[in-house]
C-alpha cells in the first residue's frame, strides 16, 4: 500500500490564478505538479524545485513572470506541499534527485530549464551532473552547497536532522501559534520581511496550519534536514561541489546579501566551480530571491535564454518592462565563463557585464566584502514580495 492511499483529510492546497495542480503517480512516489498553461505551443519546458519546508507555491511569481518564455511546471518534492511521503522513506538529496529524474523521464519533457532553491538547488545540481541529457540550463537560487563554517542562524536547521531533535522541538513548540511560526520563518528567509503583504501572511498561516495536520510533516522535515547534512559531508565524486564541477549546462547563480542560511561569500566559489556560470548578486535579498525579487530574477533568466539562443522569435517579452526589453539589459549578471579549465572545469571567472537593473542589483567581482560564510537550508514558512501571495518559503 502506498503512502498516498492512507493520507488524512486536510484542507486543499491553494491554487493561484492561472495555475493548475495535478497528481502524478510514479514507481514508489506520488508527486503533485503545479503548472501554468503555456501562452502558446512550442515554448521550451521548465521545471522548478523548492527548498526544505517549501513547496511548488514558492515559484508561483517567477513562473508568472516567465509565461512568455517557458512552459512552466513546479514539483512538490515527496513529503512536501501536497505530495505524500515516498514509499521507501528516502529523503536524502539523492532520493529527491531520483524523484525529479523519474518525473522528467516519465513526462518526456526533457531537456528542461531546471530551477532550484536551497535544498532544491542541491537536488538540481545533482540532477544536472548525473543526467545532463535532461537539463538545458540550470538556475540556482541560494543553493545548499557545502561550506565548512556554518552560519549560526542555519544551525537549528542542521540540528533538526539529529535523531530525536524534531520530537523535542515539537514538544517545546507545541504552544506556538501558526502566526508565531510564520513570523519566525519570514524573519529567517526574507531580507526584508516587511515586503510580505497581510494577504500573503494569511495564506502562509493557512498553509502551515494545513501542514501541521499531516502526520508526516516533522518526519519529512527532519529526514530531509539529515539528508542535507549527509550531503554536506559526502566526499569524492559524489560530493556536491565535485558534482557542480561536472555540470555542463549554462548556469545562472542567484545569491542574496541578507541570506541568513546560505552565505553570500559562497557566490564566488560557486561562480568559480560551475563551468559556464553567470552570477546575479542581490544585496537586499534573503534566502528566497525568486519570491522577493521575481522581476529581477526573471530578467536575469531571460538574459541566460538569450545567451543560449532561446530568446528570439518564439519568446514574448511584452509586459515585462523596459529594463528587460533587450537580452542584455537589467540583470547585472556576472559571467563566470572559464578561460582555462581542467577536467572538472576549474579556472578563473570572467569579468562582469550588464547594466544595473535597479537599486537592489549589483555585480560581484571578488570575494572580499561579500559577506559571511554559508550555511544550510531552513524550515517551512511563507512568502511573497510587496505584491506576493505565495506561501511556505523553504530553504
Coordinates of C-alpha atoms in Angstrom, one line a residue:
X1 CA 0.0 0.0 0.0
X2 CA 1.4 3.4 -1.0
X3 CA 1.7 6.3 1.4
X4 CA -0.7 8.3 -0.9
X5 CA -3.6 5.9 -0.1
X6 CA -3.6 6.4 3.7
X7 CA -3.3 10.2 4.0
X8 CA -5.6 12.1 6.4
X9 CA -8.2 14.6 5.0
X10 CA -6.8 18.1 5.2
X11 CA -7.7 21.4 3.7
X12 CA -6.9 21.7 0.0
X13 CA -3.7 23.4 -1.2
X14 CA -4.1 26.9 -2.6
X15 CA -4.0 27.3 -6.4
X16 CA -3.2 30.7 -7.7
X17 CA -4.8 32.5 -10.6
X18 CA -3.7 30.8 -13.9
X19 CA -2.4 27.7 -12.1
X20 CA -3.5 24.2 -12.0
X21 CA -2.5 21.1 -9.9
X22 CA -2.3 17.5 -10.9
X23 CA -1.1 14.4 -9.2
X24 CA 1.4 12.1 -11.0
X25 CA 1.9 8.5 -9.8
X26 CA 5.3 7.1 -10.4
X27 CA 7.1 4.0 -9.0
X28 CA 7.4 4.5 -5.3
X29 CA 6.3 8.1 -5.2
X30 CA 3.3 10.3 -6.0
X31 CA 4.1 13.9 -7.0
X32 CA 1.9 17.0 -7.1
X33 CA 2.8 19.2 -10.1
X34 CA 1.8 22.9 -10.3
X35 CA 1.7 24.3 -13.8
X36 CA 0.6 27.3 -15.8
X37 CA -1.0 27.0 -19.2
X38 CA 1.6 27.8 -21.9
X39 CA 0.7 31.0 -23.7
X40 CA 1.4 29.2 -27.0
X41 CA 2.8 25.9 -28.3
X42 CA 6.5 25.4 -28.8
X43 CA 7.8 27.1 -25.7
X44 CA 10.8 25.3 -24.0
X45 CA 9.8 23.4 -20.9
X46 CA 11.0 24.5 -17.4
X47 CA 10.9 22.7 -14.1
X48 CA 11.2 24.3 -10.6
X49 CA 12.3 22.5 -7.4
X50 CA 11.7 24.1 -4.0
X51 CA 13.7 24.1 -0.8
X52 CA 13.4 22.4 2.6
X53 CA 9.9 23.1 4.1
X54 CA 8.8 24.8 0.9
X55 CA 6.5 23.8 -1.9
X56 CA 5.8 24.5 -5.6
X57 CA 4.0 27.7 -4.4
X58 CA 7.4 29.3 -3.8
X59 CA 7.8 29.5 -7.6
X60 CA 4.4 31.0 -8.5
X61 CA 5.5 34.5 -9.0
X62 CA 8.5 33.6 -11.1
X63 CA 6.5 31.2 -13.2
X64 CA 4.0 34.0 -13.9
X65 CA 6.9 36.4 -14.9
X66 CA 8.2 33.8 -17.4
X67 CA 4.9 33.0 -19.0
X68 CA 6.1 34.1 -22.4
X69 CA 9.4 32.4 -22.3
X70 CA 8.9 28.9 -21.0
X71 CA 6.3 26.3 -20.3
X72 CA 6.5 26.1 -16.5
X73 CA 5.9 23.2 -14.1
X74 CA 6.9 23.1 -10.4
X75 CA 7.1 20.0 -8.3
X76 CA 6.2 19.3 -4.7
X77 CA 9.0 17.1 -3.5
X78 CA 7.9 13.9 -1.7
X79 CA 6.6 14.7 1.7
X80 CA 6.2 18.4 1.0
X81 CA 3.5 20.6 -0.3
X82 CA 0.7 18.3 -1.5
X83 CA 2.9 15.3 -2.3
X84 CA 2.7 12.3 0.1
X85 CA 5.9 10.8 1.6
X86 CA 8.0 8.4 -0.6
X87 CA 7.1 4.8 -0.1
X88 CA 10.8 4.0 0.8
X89 CA 11.1 6.9 3.3
X90 CA 14.2 8.2 1.4
X91 CA 14.5 11.9 1.9
X92 CA 18.2 12.2 1.0
X93 CA 19.4 14.7 -1.6
X94 CA 19.9 11.7 -3.9
X95 CA 16.4 10.4 -3.1
X96 CA 14.9 13.8 -4.0
X97 CA 17.0 13.9 -7.2
X98 CA 15.8 10.5 -8.1
X99 CA 12.2 11.7 -7.8
X100 CA 12.9 14.6 -10.2
X101 CA 14.6 12.3 -12.7
X102 CA 11.7 9.9 -12.5
X103 CA 9.3 12.6 -13.2
X104 CA 11.2 14.0 -16.2
X105 CA 11.7 10.6 -17.7
X106 CA 8.1 9.7 -17.3
X107 CA 6.8 13.1 -18.6
X108 CA 9.3 13.1 -21.5
X109 CA 9.7 16.8 -21.1
X110 CA 13.5 16.9 -21.0
X111 CA 15.7 18.6 -21.6
X112 CA 14.3 21.4 -19.4
X113 CA 15.3 24.7 -18.0
X114 CA 15.8 23.5 -14.4
X115 CA 15.5 25.8 -11.4
X116 CA 16.3 25.0 -7.7
X117 CA 16.2 26.9 -4.4
X118 CA 18.4 25.9 -1.4
X119 CA 17.7 22.2 -0.9
X120 CA 16.2 22.2 -4.4
X121 CA 19.5 23.8 -5.6
X122 CA 21.5 20.8 -4.2
X123 CA 19.0 18.4 -5.7
X124 CA 19.0 20.0 -9.2
X125 CA 22.8 20.3 -9.1
X126 CA 22.9 16.5 -8.7
X127 CA 20.4 16.0 -11.4
X128 CA 22.3 18.2 -13.8
X129 CA 25.5 16.4 -13.0
X130 CA 24.3 12.8 -13.4
X131 CA 21.7 13.4 -16.2
X132 CA 23.0 16.2 -18.4
X133 CA 20.6 15.0 -21.1
X134 CA 17.7 16.3 -19.0
X135 CA 18.9 19.8 -18.5
X136 CA 19.1 22.8 -20.9
X137 CA 20.1 25.4 -18.4
X138 CA 20.4 25.4 -14.6
X139 CA 19.2 28.3 -12.4
X140 CA 20.2 28.1 -8.7
X141 CA 18.8 30.5 -6.1
X142 CA 20.8 30.3 -2.8
X143 CA 21.7 26.6 -3.5
X144 CA 22.5 24.5 -0.4
X145 CA 26.1 23.6 -1.3
X146 CA 28.6 22.6 1.4
X147 CA 30.6 25.1 3.5
X148 CA 32.8 24.3 6.5
X149 CA 31.8 27.3 8.6
X150 CA 28.0 27.3 9.0
X151 CA 26.2 30.5 9.9
X152 CA 24.7 30.5 13.4
X153 CA 21.3 31.2 12.0
X154 CA 21.4 28.0 10.0
X155 CA 22.3 25.8 12.9
X156 CA 18.8 25.0 14.1
X157 CA 18.0 23.5 10.6
X158 CA 21.1 21.4 10.8
X159 CA 20.3 20.2 14.3
X160 CA 16.8 19.2 13.1
X161 CA 18.4 16.3 11.3
X162 CA 19.8 14.9 14.6
X163 CA 17.7 11.9 15.7
X164 CA 15.2 13.0 18.4
X165 CA 15.6 16.7 17.9
X166 CA 12.4 17.0 15.8
X167 CA 10.4 15.3 18.5
X168 CA 12.0 17.6 21.2
X169 CA 11.2 20.7 19.1
X170 CA 7.6 19.6 18.6
X171 CA 7.2 19.3 22.4
X172 CA 8.9 22.7 23.1
X173 CA 6.9 24.5 20.4
X174 CA 3.5 22.9 20.9
X175 CA 2.0 26.1 22.3
X176 CA 3.3 28.3 19.5
X177 CA 0.7 29.6 17.2
X178 CA 0.9 29.3 13.4
X179 CA 1.3 33.1 13.2
X180 CA 4.3 33.0 15.5
X181 CA 5.9 30.2 13.5
X182 CA 5.3 32.0 10.2
X183 CA 6.8 35.3 11.5
X184 CA 9.9 33.4 12.6
X185 CA 10.4 31.8 9.2
X186 CA 9.8 35.1 7.4
X187 CA 12.5 36.7 9.5
X188 CA 14.9 33.9 8.6
X189 CA 14.1 33.6 4.9
X190 CA 13.4 37.2 3.8
X191 CA 15.9 40.1 3.5
X192 CA 13.0 42.4 4.4
X193 CA 10.0 40.5 6.0
X194 CA 8.1 43.8 5.6
X195 CA 7.7 43.0 1.9
X196 CA 5.1 40.4 2.7
X197 CA 1.5 41.7 2.5
X198 CA -1.1 40.9 5.1
X199 CA -2.9 38.7 2.5
X200 CA 0.3 36.7 1.8
X201 CA 0.8 36.3 5.5
X202 CA -2.7 35.0 6.0
X203 CA -2.2 32.5 3.1
X204 CA 1.1 31.4 4.8
X205 CA -0.6 30.8 8.1
X206 CA -3.4 28.8 6.5
X207 CA -0.8 26.6 4.6
X208 CA 1.2 26.0 7.8
X209 CA -2.0 25.1 9.7
X210 CA -2.8 22.6 6.9
X211 CA 0.7 21.0 7.0
X212 CA 0.8 20.7 10.8
X213 CA -2.2 18.3 10.5
X214 CA -0.2 15.9 8.3
X215 CA 1.3 13.1 10.5
X216 CA 4.5 13.0 8.4
X217 CA 5.3 16.8 8.4
X218 CA 8.0 16.8 11.0
X219 CA 9.4 13.4 9.8
X220 CA 9.8 14.8 6.3
X221 CA 11.5 17.9 7.7
X222 CA 13.9 16.0 9.9
X223 CA 14.9 13.4 7.4
X224 CA 15.4 16.0 4.6
X225 CA 17.5 18.1 7.0
X226 CA 19.5 15.0 7.8
X227 CA 19.8 14.4 4.0
X228 CA 21.3 17.9 3.6
X229 CA 23.8 17.3 6.4
X230 CA 24.8 13.9 4.9
X231 CA 25.3 15.5 1.5
X232 CA 27.5 18.2 3.1
X233 CA 29.8 15.6 4.5
X234 CA 29.9 13.3 1.4
X235 CA 33.3 13.4 -0.3
X236 CA 34.7 12.0 -3.5
X237 CA 32.9 12.1 -6.9
X238 CA 29.5 12.1 -5.2
X239 CA 30.3 15.3 -3.2
X240 CA 28.1 18.2 -4.3
X241 CA 31.0 20.5 -5.2
X242 CA 32.6 17.8 -7.3
X243 CA 29.2 17.3 -9.0
X244 CA 28.9 21.0 -9.5
X245 CA 32.2 20.9 -11.4
X246 CA 30.7 18.3 -13.7
X247 CA 27.6 20.3 -14.7
X248 CA 27.7 21.1 -18.4
X249 CA 24.5 23.2 -18.6
X250 CA 24.8 27.0 -18.7
X251 CA 24.1 28.1 -15.1
X252 CA 22.6 31.2 -13.5
X253 CA 23.6 31.6 -9.9
X254 CA 21.5 33.9 -7.6
X255 CA 22.7 34.9 -4.1
X256 CA 21.2 37.3 -1.6
X257 CA 23.3 39.6 0.6
X258 CA 20.9 39.2 3.5
X259 CA 20.6 35.5 3.3
X260 CA 20.9 34.0 6.8
X261 CA 21.0 30.4 5.6
X262 CA 23.4 30.3 2.7
X263 CA 26.3 32.7 3.0
X264 CA 26.8 35.5 0.4
X265 CA 30.5 34.7 0.2
X266 CA 29.6 31.3 -1.4
X267 CA 28.6 33.1 -4.6
X268 CA 32.2 33.5 -5.6
X269 CA 33.1 29.8 -5.0
X270 CA 30.0 28.8 -7.0
X271 CA 30.9 31.1 -9.9
X272 CA 34.4 29.5 -10.0
X273 CA 33.1 26.0 -9.8
X274 CA 30.3 25.8 -12.3
X275 CA 31.8 25.6 -15.8
X276 CA 29.6 28.1 -17.6
X277 CA 28.1 30.4 -15.0
X278 CA 26.6 33.8 -14.6
X279 CA 26.2 35.4 -11.1
X280 CA 23.4 37.6 -10.1
X281 CA 24.0 39.3 -6.7
X282 CA 21.1 40.9 -4.9
X283 CA 22.4 42.7 -1.8
X284 CA 19.0 43.3 -0.2
X285 CA 17.6 39.8 -0.9
X286 CA 17.4 37.0 1.6
X287 CA 17.1 33.3 1.0
X288 CA 14.3 33.3 -1.5
X289 CA 15.2 35.9 -4.1
X290 CA 12.7 34.4 -6.6
X291 CA 9.9 35.4 -4.2
X292 CA 11.4 38.7 -3.1
X293 CA 12.6 40.0 -6.5
X294 CA 10.8 37.8 -9.1
X295 CA 11.1 40.5 -11.8
X296 CA 14.8 40.8 -11.4
X297 CA 15.4 37.1 -11.4
X298 CA 13.2 36.7 -14.4
X299 CA 15.2 39.4 -16.3
X300 CA 18.5 37.5 -15.5
X301 CA 17.0 34.3 -16.7
X302 CA 15.9 36.0 -20.0
X303 CA 19.5 37.1 -20.4
X304 CA 20.5 33.4 -19.9
X305 CA 18.0 32.4 -22.6
X306 CA 19.4 34.9 -25.0
X307 CA 22.9 33.6 -24.3
X308 CA 21.8 30.0 -25.3
X309 CA 19.8 31.2 -28.3
X310 CA 16.3 30.6 -26.9
X311 CA 15.2 34.2 -26.6
X312 CA 14.1 35.0 -30.1
X313 CA 11.1 34.8 -32.3
X314 CA 9.4 32.3 -30.0
X315 CA 9.7 34.4 -26.9
X316 CA 7.4 37.0 -25.6
X317 CA 9.0 40.0 -23.9
X318 CA 5.8 42.1 -23.7
X319 CA 4.6 43.2 -20.4
X320 CA 7.9 42.7 -18.5
X321 CA 9.1 46.3 -18.6
X322 CA 11.6 48.3 -20.5
X323 CA 14.5 47.1 -18.4
X324 CA 14.4 43.7 -20.0
X325 CA 13.2 44.6 -23.5
X326 CA 16.7 43.7 -24.7
X327 CA 18.5 40.5 -23.9
X328 CA 21.5 42.3 -22.4
X329 CA 19.5 44.5 -20.0
X330 CA 18.8 44.7 -16.4
X331 CA 20.2 41.8 -14.5
X332 CA 23.7 43.0 -13.7
X333 CA 24.9 39.4 -14.1
X334 CA 28.5 38.3 -13.7
X335 CA 29.8 36.0 -16.3
X336 CA 31.8 33.1 -14.9
X337 CA 32.9 31.5 -18.1
X338 CA 36.3 29.9 -17.9
X339 CA 39.3 30.9 -19.9
X340 CA 41.2 27.9 -18.7
X341 CA 39.8 24.7 -17.3
X342 CA 41.0 21.3 -16.0
X343 CA 39.0 18.1 -16.3
X344 CA 36.4 19.4 -13.9
X345 CA 36.0 22.9 -15.3
X346 CA 38.1 24.7 -12.7
X347 CA 39.5 28.1 -13.7
X348 CA 39.2 31.8 -13.3
X349 CA 35.9 33.6 -13.5
X350 CA 35.2 36.1 -16.3
X351 CA 34.5 39.7 -15.8
X352 CA 31.3 41.4 -15.0
X353 CA 28.9 42.7 -17.7
X354 CA 25.4 44.1 -17.9
X355 CA 23.9 47.3 -16.6
X356 CA 22.2 47.6 -13.2
X357 CA 18.6 46.9 -13.4
X358 CA 17.7 48.6 -10.2
X359 CA 18.9 49.7 -6.8
X360 CA 18.9 46.2 -5.4
X361 CA 21.1 44.6 -8.0
X362 CA 24.8 44.7 -8.2
X363 CA 27.7 42.7 -9.6
X364 CA 30.2 40.8 -7.5
X365 CA 33.8 40.8 -8.6
X366 CA 35.8 39.4 -5.7
X367 CA 35.0 37.5 -2.5
X368 CA 36.3 40.2 -0.1
X369 CA 33.4 42.2 1.4
X370 CA 30.8 39.8 0.0
X371 CA 29.6 38.6 3.4
X372 CA 29.7 35.8 5.9
X373 CA 30.3 32.2 5.1
X374 CA 27.5 30.0 4.2
X375 CA 25.2 27.6 5.9
X376 CA 22.3 25.4 5.0
X377 CA 18.6 25.5 4.4
X378 CA 15.7 26.2 6.6
X379 CA 12.2 25.4 7.7
X380 CA 8.7 25.9 6.4
X381 CA 7.0 29.3 6.2
X382 CA 5.6 31.9 4.0
X383 CA 6.4 34.0 1.0
X384 CA 5.8 36.9 -1.3
X385 CA 7.2 40.3 -2.0
X386 CA 5.2 43.5 -1.9
X387 CA 2.8 42.0 -4.5
X388 CA 3.1 38.5 -3.4
X389 CA 0.6 35.8 -2.5
X390 CA 3.0 32.8 -2.4
X391 CA 3.4 30.8 0.8
X392 CA 5.7 28.5 2.7
X393 CA 9.2 29.9 1.9
X394 CA 11.5 26.9 2.1
X395 CA 15.2 26.6 2.1

